[in-house]
mmCIF file of C-alpha atoms in Angstrom:
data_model
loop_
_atom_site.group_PDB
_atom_site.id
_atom_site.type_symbol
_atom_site.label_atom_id
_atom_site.label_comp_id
_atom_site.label_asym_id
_atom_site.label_seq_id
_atom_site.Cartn_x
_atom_site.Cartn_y
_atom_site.Cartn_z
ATOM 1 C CA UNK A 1 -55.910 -14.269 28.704
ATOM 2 C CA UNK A 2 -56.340 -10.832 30.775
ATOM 3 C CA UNK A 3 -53.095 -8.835 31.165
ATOM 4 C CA UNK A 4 -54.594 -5.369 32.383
ATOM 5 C CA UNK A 5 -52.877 -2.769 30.916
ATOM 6 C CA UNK A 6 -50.198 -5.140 30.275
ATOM 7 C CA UNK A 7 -49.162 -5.909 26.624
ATOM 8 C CA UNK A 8 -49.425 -9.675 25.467
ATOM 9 C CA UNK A 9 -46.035 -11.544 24.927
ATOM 10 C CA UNK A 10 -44.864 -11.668 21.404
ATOM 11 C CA UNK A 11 -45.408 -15.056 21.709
ATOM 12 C CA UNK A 12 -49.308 -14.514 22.269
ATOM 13 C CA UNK A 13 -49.465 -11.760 20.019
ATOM 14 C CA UNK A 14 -48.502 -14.063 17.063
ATOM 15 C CA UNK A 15 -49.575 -17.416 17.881
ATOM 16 C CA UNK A 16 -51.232 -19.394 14.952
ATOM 17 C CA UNK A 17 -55.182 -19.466 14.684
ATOM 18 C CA UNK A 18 -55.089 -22.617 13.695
ATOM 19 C CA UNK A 19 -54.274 -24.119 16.316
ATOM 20 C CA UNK A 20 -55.221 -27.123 16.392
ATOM 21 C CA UNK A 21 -53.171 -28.281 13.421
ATOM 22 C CA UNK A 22 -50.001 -26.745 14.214
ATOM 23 C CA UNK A 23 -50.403 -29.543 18.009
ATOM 24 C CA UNK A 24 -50.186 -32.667 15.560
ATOM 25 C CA UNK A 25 -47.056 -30.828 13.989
ATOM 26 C CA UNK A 26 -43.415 -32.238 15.521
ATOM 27 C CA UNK A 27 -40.014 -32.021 14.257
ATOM 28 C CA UNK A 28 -37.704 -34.894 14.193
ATOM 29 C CA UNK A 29 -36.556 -34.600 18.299
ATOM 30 C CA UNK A 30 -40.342 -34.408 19.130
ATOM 31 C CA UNK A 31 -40.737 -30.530 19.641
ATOM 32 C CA UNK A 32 -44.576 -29.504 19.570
ATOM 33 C CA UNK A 33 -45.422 -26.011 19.149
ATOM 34 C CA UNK A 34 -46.747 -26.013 22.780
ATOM 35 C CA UNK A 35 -42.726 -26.701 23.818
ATOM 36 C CA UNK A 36 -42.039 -23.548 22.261
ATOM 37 C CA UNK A 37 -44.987 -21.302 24.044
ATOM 38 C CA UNK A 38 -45.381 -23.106 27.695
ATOM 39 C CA UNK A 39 -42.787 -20.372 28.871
ATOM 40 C CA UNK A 40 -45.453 -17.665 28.035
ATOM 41 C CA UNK A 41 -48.889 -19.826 29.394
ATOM 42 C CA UNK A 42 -47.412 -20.235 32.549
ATOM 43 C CA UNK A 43 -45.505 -16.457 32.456
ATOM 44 C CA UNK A 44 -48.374 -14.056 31.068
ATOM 45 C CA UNK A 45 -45.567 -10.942 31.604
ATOM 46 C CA UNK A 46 -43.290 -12.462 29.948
ATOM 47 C CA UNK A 47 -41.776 -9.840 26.779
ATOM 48 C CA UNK A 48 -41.289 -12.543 24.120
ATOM 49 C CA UNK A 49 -41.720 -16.055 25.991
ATOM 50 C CA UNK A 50 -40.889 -18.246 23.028
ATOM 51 C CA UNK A 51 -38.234 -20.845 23.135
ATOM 52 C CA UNK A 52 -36.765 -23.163 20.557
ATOM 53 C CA UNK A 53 -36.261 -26.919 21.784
ATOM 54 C CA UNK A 54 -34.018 -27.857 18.657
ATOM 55 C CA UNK A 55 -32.769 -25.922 15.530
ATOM 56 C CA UNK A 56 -35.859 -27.327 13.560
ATOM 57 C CA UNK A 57 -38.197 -25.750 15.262
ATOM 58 C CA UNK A 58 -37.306 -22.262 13.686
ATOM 59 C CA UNK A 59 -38.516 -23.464 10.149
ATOM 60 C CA UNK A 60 -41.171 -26.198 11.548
ATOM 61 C CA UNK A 61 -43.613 -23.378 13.267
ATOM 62 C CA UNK A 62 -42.278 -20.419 11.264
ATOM 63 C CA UNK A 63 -45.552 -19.049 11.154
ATOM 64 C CA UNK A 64 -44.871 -18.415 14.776
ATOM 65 C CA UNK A 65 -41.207 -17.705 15.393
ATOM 66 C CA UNK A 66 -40.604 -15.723 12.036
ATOM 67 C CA UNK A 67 -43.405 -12.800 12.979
ATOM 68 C CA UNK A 68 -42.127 -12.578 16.355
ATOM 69 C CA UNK A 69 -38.296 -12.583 15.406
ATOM 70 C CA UNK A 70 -39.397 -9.594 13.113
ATOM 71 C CA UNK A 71 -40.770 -7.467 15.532
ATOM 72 C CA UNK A 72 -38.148 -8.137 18.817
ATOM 73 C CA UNK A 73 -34.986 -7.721 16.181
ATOM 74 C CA UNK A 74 -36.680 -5.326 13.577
ATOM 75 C CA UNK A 75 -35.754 -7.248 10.733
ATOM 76 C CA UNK A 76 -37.519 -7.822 7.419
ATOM 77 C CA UNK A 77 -37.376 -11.584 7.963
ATOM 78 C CA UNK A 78 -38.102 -12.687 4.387
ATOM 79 C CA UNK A 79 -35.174 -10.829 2.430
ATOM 80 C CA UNK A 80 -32.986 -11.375 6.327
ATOM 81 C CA UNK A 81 -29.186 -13.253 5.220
ATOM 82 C CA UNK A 82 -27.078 -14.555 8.031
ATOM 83 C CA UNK A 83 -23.415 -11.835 8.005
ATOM 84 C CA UNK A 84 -20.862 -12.346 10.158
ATOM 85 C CA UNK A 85 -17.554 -10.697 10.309
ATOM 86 C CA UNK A 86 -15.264 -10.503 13.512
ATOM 87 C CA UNK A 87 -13.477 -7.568 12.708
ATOM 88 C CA UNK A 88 -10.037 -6.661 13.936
ATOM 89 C CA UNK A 89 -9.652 -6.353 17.547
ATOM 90 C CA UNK A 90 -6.837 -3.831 17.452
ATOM 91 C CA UNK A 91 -8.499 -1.424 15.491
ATOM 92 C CA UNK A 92 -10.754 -0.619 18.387
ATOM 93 C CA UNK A 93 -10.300 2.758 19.739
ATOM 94 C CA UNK A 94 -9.020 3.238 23.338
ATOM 95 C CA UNK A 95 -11.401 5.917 25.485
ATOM 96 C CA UNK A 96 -9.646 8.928 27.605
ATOM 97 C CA UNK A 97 -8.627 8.045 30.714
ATOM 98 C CA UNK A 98 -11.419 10.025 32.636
ATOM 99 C CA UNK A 99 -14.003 8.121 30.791
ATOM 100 C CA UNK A 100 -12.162 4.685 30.709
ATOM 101 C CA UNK A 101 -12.227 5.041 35.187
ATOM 102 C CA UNK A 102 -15.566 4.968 34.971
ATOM 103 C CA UNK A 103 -15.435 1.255 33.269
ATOM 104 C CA UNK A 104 -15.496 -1.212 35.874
ATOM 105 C CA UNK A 105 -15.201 -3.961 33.780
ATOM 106 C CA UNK A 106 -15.677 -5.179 30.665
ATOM 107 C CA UNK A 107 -17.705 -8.525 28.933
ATOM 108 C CA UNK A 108 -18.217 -10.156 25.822
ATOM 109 C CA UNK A 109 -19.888 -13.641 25.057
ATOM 110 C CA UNK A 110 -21.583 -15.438 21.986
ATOM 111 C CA UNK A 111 -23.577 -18.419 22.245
ATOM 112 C CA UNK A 112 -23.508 -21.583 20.573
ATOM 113 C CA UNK A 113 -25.578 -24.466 19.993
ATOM 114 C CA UNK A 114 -23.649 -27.844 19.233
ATOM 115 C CA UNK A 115 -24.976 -29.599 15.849
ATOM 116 C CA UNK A 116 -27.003 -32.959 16.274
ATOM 117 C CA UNK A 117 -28.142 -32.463 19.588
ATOM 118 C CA UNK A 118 -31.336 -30.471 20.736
ATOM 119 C CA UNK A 119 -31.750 -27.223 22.998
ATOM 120 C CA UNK A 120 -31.708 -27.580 26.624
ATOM 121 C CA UNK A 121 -35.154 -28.209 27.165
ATOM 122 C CA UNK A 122 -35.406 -31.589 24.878
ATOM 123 C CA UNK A 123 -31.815 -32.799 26.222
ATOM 124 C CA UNK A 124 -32.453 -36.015 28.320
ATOM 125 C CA UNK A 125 -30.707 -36.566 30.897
ATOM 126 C CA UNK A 126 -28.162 -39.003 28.830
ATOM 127 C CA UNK A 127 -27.481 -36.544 25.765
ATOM 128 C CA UNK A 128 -27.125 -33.828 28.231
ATOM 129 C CA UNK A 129 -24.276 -35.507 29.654
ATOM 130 C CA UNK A 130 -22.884 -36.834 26.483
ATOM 131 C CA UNK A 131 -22.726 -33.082 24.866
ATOM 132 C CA UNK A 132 -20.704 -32.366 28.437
ATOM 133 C CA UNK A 133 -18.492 -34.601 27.497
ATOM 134 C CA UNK A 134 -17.865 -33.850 23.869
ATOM 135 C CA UNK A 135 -17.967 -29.743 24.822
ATOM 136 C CA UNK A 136 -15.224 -31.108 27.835
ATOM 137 C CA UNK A 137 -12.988 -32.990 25.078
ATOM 138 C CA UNK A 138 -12.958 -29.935 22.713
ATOM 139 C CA UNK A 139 -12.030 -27.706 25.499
ATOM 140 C CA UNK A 140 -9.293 -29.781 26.880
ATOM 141 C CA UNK A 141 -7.185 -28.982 23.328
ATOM 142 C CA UNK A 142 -6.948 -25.395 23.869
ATOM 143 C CA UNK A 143 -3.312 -24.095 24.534
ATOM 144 C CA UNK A 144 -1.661 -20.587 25.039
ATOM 145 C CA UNK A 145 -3.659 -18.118 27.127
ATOM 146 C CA UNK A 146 -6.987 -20.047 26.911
ATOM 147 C CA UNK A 147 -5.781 -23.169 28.468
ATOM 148 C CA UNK A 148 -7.395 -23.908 31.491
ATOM 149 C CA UNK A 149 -9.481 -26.510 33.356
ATOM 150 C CA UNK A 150 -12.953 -28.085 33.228
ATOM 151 C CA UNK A 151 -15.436 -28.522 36.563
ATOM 152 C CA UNK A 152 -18.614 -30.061 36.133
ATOM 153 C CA UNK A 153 -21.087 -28.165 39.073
ATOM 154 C CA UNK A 154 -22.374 -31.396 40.518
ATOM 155 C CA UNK A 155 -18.203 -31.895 41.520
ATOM 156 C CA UNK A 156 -18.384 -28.658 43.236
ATOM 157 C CA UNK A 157 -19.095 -27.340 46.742
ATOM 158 C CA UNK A 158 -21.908 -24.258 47.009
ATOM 159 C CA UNK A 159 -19.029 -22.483 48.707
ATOM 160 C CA UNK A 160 -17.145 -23.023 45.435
ATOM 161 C CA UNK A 161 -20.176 -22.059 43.496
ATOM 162 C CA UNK A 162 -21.153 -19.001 45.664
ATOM 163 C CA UNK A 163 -17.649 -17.422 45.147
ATOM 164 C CA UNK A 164 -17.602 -17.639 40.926
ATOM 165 C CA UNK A 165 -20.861 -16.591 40.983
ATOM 166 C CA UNK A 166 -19.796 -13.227 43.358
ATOM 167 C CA UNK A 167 -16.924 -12.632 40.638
ATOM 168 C CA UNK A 168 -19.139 -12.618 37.920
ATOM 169 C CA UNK A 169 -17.332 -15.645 36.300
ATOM 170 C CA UNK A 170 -20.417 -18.649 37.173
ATOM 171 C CA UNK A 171 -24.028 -18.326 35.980
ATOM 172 C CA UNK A 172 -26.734 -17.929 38.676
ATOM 173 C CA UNK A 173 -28.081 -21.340 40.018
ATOM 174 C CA UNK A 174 -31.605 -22.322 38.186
ATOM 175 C CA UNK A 175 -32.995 -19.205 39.783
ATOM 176 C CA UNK A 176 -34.678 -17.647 35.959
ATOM 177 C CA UNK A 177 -38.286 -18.465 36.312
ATOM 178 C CA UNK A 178 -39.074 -18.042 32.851
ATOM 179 C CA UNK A 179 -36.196 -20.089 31.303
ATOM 180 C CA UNK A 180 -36.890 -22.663 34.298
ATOM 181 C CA UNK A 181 -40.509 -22.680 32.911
ATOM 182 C CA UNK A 182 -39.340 -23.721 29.324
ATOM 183 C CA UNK A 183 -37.753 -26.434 30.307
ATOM 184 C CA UNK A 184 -34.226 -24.825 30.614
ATOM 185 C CA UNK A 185 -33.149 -26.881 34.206
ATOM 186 C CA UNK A 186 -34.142 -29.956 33.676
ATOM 187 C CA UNK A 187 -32.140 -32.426 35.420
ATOM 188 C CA UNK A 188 -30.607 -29.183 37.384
ATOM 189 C CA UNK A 189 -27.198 -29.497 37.800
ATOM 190 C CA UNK A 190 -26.458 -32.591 35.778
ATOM 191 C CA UNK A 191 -24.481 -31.955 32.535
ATOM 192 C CA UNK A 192 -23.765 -28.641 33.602
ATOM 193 C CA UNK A 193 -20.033 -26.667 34.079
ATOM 194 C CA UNK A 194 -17.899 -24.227 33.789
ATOM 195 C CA UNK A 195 -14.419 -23.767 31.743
ATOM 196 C CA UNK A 196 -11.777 -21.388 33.128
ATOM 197 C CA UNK A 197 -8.306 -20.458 31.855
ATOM 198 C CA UNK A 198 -5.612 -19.961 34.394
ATOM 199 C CA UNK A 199 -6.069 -15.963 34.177
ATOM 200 C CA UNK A 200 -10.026 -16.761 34.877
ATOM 201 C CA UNK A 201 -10.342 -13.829 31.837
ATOM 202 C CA UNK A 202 -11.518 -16.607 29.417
ATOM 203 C CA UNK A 203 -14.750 -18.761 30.196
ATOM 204 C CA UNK A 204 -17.058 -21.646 28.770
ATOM 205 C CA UNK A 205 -20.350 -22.102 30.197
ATOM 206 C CA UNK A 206 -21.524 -25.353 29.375
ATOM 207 C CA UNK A 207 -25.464 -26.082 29.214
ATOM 208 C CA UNK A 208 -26.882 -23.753 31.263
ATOM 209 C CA UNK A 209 -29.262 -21.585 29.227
ATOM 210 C CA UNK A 210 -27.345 -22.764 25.448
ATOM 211 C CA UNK A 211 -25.023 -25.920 24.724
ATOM 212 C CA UNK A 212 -22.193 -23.248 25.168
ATOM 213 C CA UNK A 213 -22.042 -19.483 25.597
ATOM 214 C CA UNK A 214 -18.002 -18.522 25.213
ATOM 215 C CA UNK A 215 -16.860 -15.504 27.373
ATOM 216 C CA UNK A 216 -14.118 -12.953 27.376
ATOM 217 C CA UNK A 217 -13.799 -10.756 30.179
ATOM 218 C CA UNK A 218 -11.566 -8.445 32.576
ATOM 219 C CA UNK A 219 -11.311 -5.597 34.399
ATOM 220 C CA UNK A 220 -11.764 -2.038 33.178
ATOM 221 C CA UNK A 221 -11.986 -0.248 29.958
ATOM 222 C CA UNK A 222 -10.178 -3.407 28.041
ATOM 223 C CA UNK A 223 -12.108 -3.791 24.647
ATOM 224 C CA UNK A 224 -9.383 -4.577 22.659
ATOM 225 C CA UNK A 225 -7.804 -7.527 24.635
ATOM 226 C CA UNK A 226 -11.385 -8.942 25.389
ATOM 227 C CA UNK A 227 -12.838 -9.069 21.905
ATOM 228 C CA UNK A 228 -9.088 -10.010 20.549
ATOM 229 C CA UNK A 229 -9.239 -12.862 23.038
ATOM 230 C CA UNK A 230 -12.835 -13.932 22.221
ATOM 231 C CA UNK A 231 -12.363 -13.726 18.388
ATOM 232 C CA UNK A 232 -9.247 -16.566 19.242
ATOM 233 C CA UNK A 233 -11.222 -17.851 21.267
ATOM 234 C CA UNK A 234 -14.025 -18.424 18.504
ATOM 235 C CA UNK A 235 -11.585 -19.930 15.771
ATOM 236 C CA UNK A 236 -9.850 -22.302 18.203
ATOM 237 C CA UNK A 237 -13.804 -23.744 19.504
ATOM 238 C CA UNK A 238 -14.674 -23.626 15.813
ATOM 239 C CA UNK A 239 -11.554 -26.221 14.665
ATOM 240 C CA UNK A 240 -12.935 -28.448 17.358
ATOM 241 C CA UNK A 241 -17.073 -28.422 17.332
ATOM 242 C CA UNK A 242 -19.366 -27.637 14.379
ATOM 243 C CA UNK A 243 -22.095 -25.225 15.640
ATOM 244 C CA UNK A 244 -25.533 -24.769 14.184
ATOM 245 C CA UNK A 245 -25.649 -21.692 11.539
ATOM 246 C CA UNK A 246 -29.303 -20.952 9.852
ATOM 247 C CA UNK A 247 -28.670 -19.464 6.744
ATOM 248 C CA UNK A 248 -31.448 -16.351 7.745
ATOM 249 C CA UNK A 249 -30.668 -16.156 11.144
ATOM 250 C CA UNK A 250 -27.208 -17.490 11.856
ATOM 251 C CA UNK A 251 -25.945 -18.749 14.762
ATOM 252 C CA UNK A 252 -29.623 -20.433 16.530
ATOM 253 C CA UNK A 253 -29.751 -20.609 20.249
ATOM 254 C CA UNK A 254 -32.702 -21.472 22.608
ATOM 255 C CA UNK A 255 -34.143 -18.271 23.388
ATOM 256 C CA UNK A 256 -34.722 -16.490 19.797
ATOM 257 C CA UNK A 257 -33.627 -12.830 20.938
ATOM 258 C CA UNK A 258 -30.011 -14.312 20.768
ATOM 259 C CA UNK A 259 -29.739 -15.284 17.760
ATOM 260 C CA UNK A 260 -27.718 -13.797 14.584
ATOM 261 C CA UNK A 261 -24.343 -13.346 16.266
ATOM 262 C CA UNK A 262 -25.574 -14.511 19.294
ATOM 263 C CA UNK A 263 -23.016 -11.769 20.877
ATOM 264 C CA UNK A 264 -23.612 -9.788 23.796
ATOM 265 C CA UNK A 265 -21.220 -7.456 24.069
ATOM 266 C CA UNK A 266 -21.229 -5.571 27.589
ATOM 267 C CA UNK A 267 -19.453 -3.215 30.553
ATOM 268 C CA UNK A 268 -20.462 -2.277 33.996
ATOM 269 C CA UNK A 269 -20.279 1.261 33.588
ATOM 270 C CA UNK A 270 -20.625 4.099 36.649
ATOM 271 C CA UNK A 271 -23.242 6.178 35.116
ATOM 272 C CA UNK A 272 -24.960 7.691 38.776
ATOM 273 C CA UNK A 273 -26.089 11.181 37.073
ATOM 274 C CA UNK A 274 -27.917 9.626 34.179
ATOM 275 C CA UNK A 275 -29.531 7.053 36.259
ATOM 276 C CA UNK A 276 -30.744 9.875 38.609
ATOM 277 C CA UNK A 277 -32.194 11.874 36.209
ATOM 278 C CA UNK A 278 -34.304 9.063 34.787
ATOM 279 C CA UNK A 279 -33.428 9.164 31.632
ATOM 280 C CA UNK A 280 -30.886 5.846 31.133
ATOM 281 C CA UNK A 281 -33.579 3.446 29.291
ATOM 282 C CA UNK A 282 -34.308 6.061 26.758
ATOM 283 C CA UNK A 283 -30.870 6.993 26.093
ATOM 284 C CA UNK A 284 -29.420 3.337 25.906
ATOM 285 C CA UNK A 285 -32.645 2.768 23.519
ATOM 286 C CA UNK A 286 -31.518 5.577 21.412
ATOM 287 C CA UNK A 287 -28.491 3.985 20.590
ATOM 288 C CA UNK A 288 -30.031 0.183 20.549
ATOM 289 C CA UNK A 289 -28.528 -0.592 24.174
ATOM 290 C CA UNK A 290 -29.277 -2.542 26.873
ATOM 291 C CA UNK A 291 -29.394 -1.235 30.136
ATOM 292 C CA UNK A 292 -29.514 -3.866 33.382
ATOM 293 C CA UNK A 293 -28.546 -4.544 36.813
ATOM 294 C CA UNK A 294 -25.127 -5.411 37.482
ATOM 295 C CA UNK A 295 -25.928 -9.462 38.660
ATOM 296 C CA UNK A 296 -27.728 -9.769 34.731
ATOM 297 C CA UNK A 297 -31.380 -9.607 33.644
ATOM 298 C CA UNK A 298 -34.017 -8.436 35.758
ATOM 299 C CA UNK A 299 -31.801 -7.151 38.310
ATOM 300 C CA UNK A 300 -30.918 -3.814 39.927
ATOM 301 C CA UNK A 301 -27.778 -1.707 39.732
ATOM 302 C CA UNK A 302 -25.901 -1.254 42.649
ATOM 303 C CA UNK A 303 -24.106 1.749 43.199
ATOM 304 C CA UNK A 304 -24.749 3.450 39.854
ATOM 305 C CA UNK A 305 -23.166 0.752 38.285
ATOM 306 C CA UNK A 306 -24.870 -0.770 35.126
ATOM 307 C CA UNK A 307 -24.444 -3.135 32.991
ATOM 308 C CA UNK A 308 -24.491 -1.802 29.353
ATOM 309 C CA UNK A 309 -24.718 -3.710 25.833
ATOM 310 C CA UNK A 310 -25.942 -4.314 22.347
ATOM 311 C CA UNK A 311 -29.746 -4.949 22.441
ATOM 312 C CA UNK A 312 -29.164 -6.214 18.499
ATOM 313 C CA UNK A 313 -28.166 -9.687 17.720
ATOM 314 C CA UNK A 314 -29.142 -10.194 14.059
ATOM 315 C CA UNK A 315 -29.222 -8.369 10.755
ATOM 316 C CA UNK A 316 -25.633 -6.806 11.305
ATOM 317 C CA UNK A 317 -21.972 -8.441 12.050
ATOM 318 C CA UNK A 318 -20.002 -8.749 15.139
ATOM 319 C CA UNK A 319 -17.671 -6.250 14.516
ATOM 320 C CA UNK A 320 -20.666 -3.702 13.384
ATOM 321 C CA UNK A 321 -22.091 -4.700 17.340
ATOM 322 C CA UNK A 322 -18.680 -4.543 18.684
ATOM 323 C CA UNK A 323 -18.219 -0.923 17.307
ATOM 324 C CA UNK A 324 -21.971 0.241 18.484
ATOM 325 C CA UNK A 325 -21.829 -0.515 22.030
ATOM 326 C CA UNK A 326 -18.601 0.714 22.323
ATOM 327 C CA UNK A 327 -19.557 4.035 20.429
ATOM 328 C CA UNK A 328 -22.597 4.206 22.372
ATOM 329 C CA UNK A 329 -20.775 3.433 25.719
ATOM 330 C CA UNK A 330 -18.727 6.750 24.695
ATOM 331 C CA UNK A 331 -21.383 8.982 24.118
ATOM 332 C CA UNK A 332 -23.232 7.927 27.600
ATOM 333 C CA UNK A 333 -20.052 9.063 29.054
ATOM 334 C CA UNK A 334 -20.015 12.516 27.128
ATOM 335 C CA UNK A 335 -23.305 13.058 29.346
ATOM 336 C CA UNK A 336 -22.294 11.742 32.680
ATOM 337 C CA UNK A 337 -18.838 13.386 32.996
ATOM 338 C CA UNK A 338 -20.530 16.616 31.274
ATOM 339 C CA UNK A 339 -19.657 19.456 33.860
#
């Protein structure tokens, strides 16, 4: 495969020789290892391009998704345990006001995979809309502040849609080309909704990239109440589903760069100067963040607004990723508001 002076996907760079053994391999839902790559044929630009259809598949072609979990994460695979801690949410420190009005808002979300059933792309249409329903029960128990209500997307008008979306609150309609390429949309929109409290500041997607991904957000510079509401949010889900936890790499979602916490922790930050002078990418890199558009991944920013978060996953706990972006979020601040 020619790529220029482009770089191979991971997923190239470390598929197995052998290949012709590893195509008679399948786990028990039927994954092949060509299920796992057929992001990357059909995507050659693609950074990583390797997808999971079910929690087996981690361990079944491990000679494919350990090597290229090593190098995206930087993590010594072999000796790798799963940690997870979620910290104290009030022990987060508050910013100055000057650098807390430059916060438009703030995001946090972990994802989730449901145990017994498969990742989206090996969901039929029938166990698609069975894990809806089960997801739909759980959520329907929740009480206090994340009470709320349940809307499945094919019960709702693209007016409906269009508005969520503009908030910020409804994932993007099928419009990823590389997760649509892994089989991510399949039966697009069947099985799929959307979970919202009465304060829309707590959220449940429900199979659109993962079974779940479980979302804390408001306005501002509001760490504290959004990770405090998450971590609630987390023990209340957890009393009522049993999620998928790998004892190496912890929480296992369909795309492998999520996994570990599977937390992405994020603001939409006014950072005009730094953007101007170019140097943004390196910076955030410096302090293992994430820069990206403000409408999500491979987008621009609008306004000198970007979004900001934890590029790591894995290898450290919540709280430790809670703590760096916020840190990090601080000291990109020191440098814009620098006179």
């Amino acid at each position: 495969m020619s790529h220029g002076s482009k770089k191979p996907s991971l997923t190239e760079k470390y598929l197995p020789k052998d290949l012709w053994k590893w195509l008679s391999v399948k786990t028990s839902f039927g994954t092949t290892v060509y299920d796992c790559v057929k992001s990357a044929l059909e995507h050659p630009d693609s950074n990583v391009g390797l997808y999971a259809p079910d929690p087996e598949a981690y361990d079944t072609f491990s000679e494919l998704f350990h090597p290229v979990i090593a190098e995206y994460h930087k993590v010594d695979v072999e000796n790798l345990k799963s940690v997870h801690d979620l910290g104290d949410a009030s022990k987060l420190e508050d910013l100055p006001q000057n650098y807390a009005d430059q916060i438009v808002s703030t995001r946090v979300r972990v994802g989730r995979t449901v145990k017994g059933f498969p990742m989206a792309s090996k969901l039929t249409r029938d166990t698609r809309l069975e894990l809806e329903s089960r997801v739909k029960e759980a959520l329907s128990k929740l009480d206090g502040e994340l009470a709320g209500t349940y809307k499945s997307l094919t019960e709702m008008s693209k007016a409906e849609k269009d508005a969520l979306i503009e908030e910020h609150i409804l994932y993007n309609d099928a419009d990823d080309k590389y997760l649509r390429d892994a089989g991510g949309y399949d039966d697009w929109p069947v099985g799929r909704g959307i979970f919202m409290n009465n304060d829309k500041n707590f959220i449940v997607w429900v199979n659109e990239e993962d079974h779940i991904r479980i979302i804390s957000m408001q306005k501002g510079a509001s760490l504290k109440q959004v990770w405090g509401r998450l971590v609630k949010a987390i023990h209340a889900m957890e009393t009522k589903l049993e999620f998928v936890r790998h004892d190496k790499f912890g929480y296992l979602t369909f795309c492998p760069t999520n996994i570990g916490t599977g937390l992405r922790a994020s603001v939409h930050v006014k950072v005009p100067k730094i953007a101007d002078s170019g140097k943004l990418k390196e910076i955030c890199e410096s302090m293992d963040l994430q820069p990206r558009g403000v409408h999500g991944e491979h987008t621009e920013s609008v306004g000198g607004v970007y979004d900001i978060s934890n590029k790591i996953r894995i290898g450290r706990t919540e709280w430790d990723l809670i703590n760096t972006m916020w840190i990090g979020v601080r000291k990109l601040l020191d440098s814009e508001l620098k006179k």
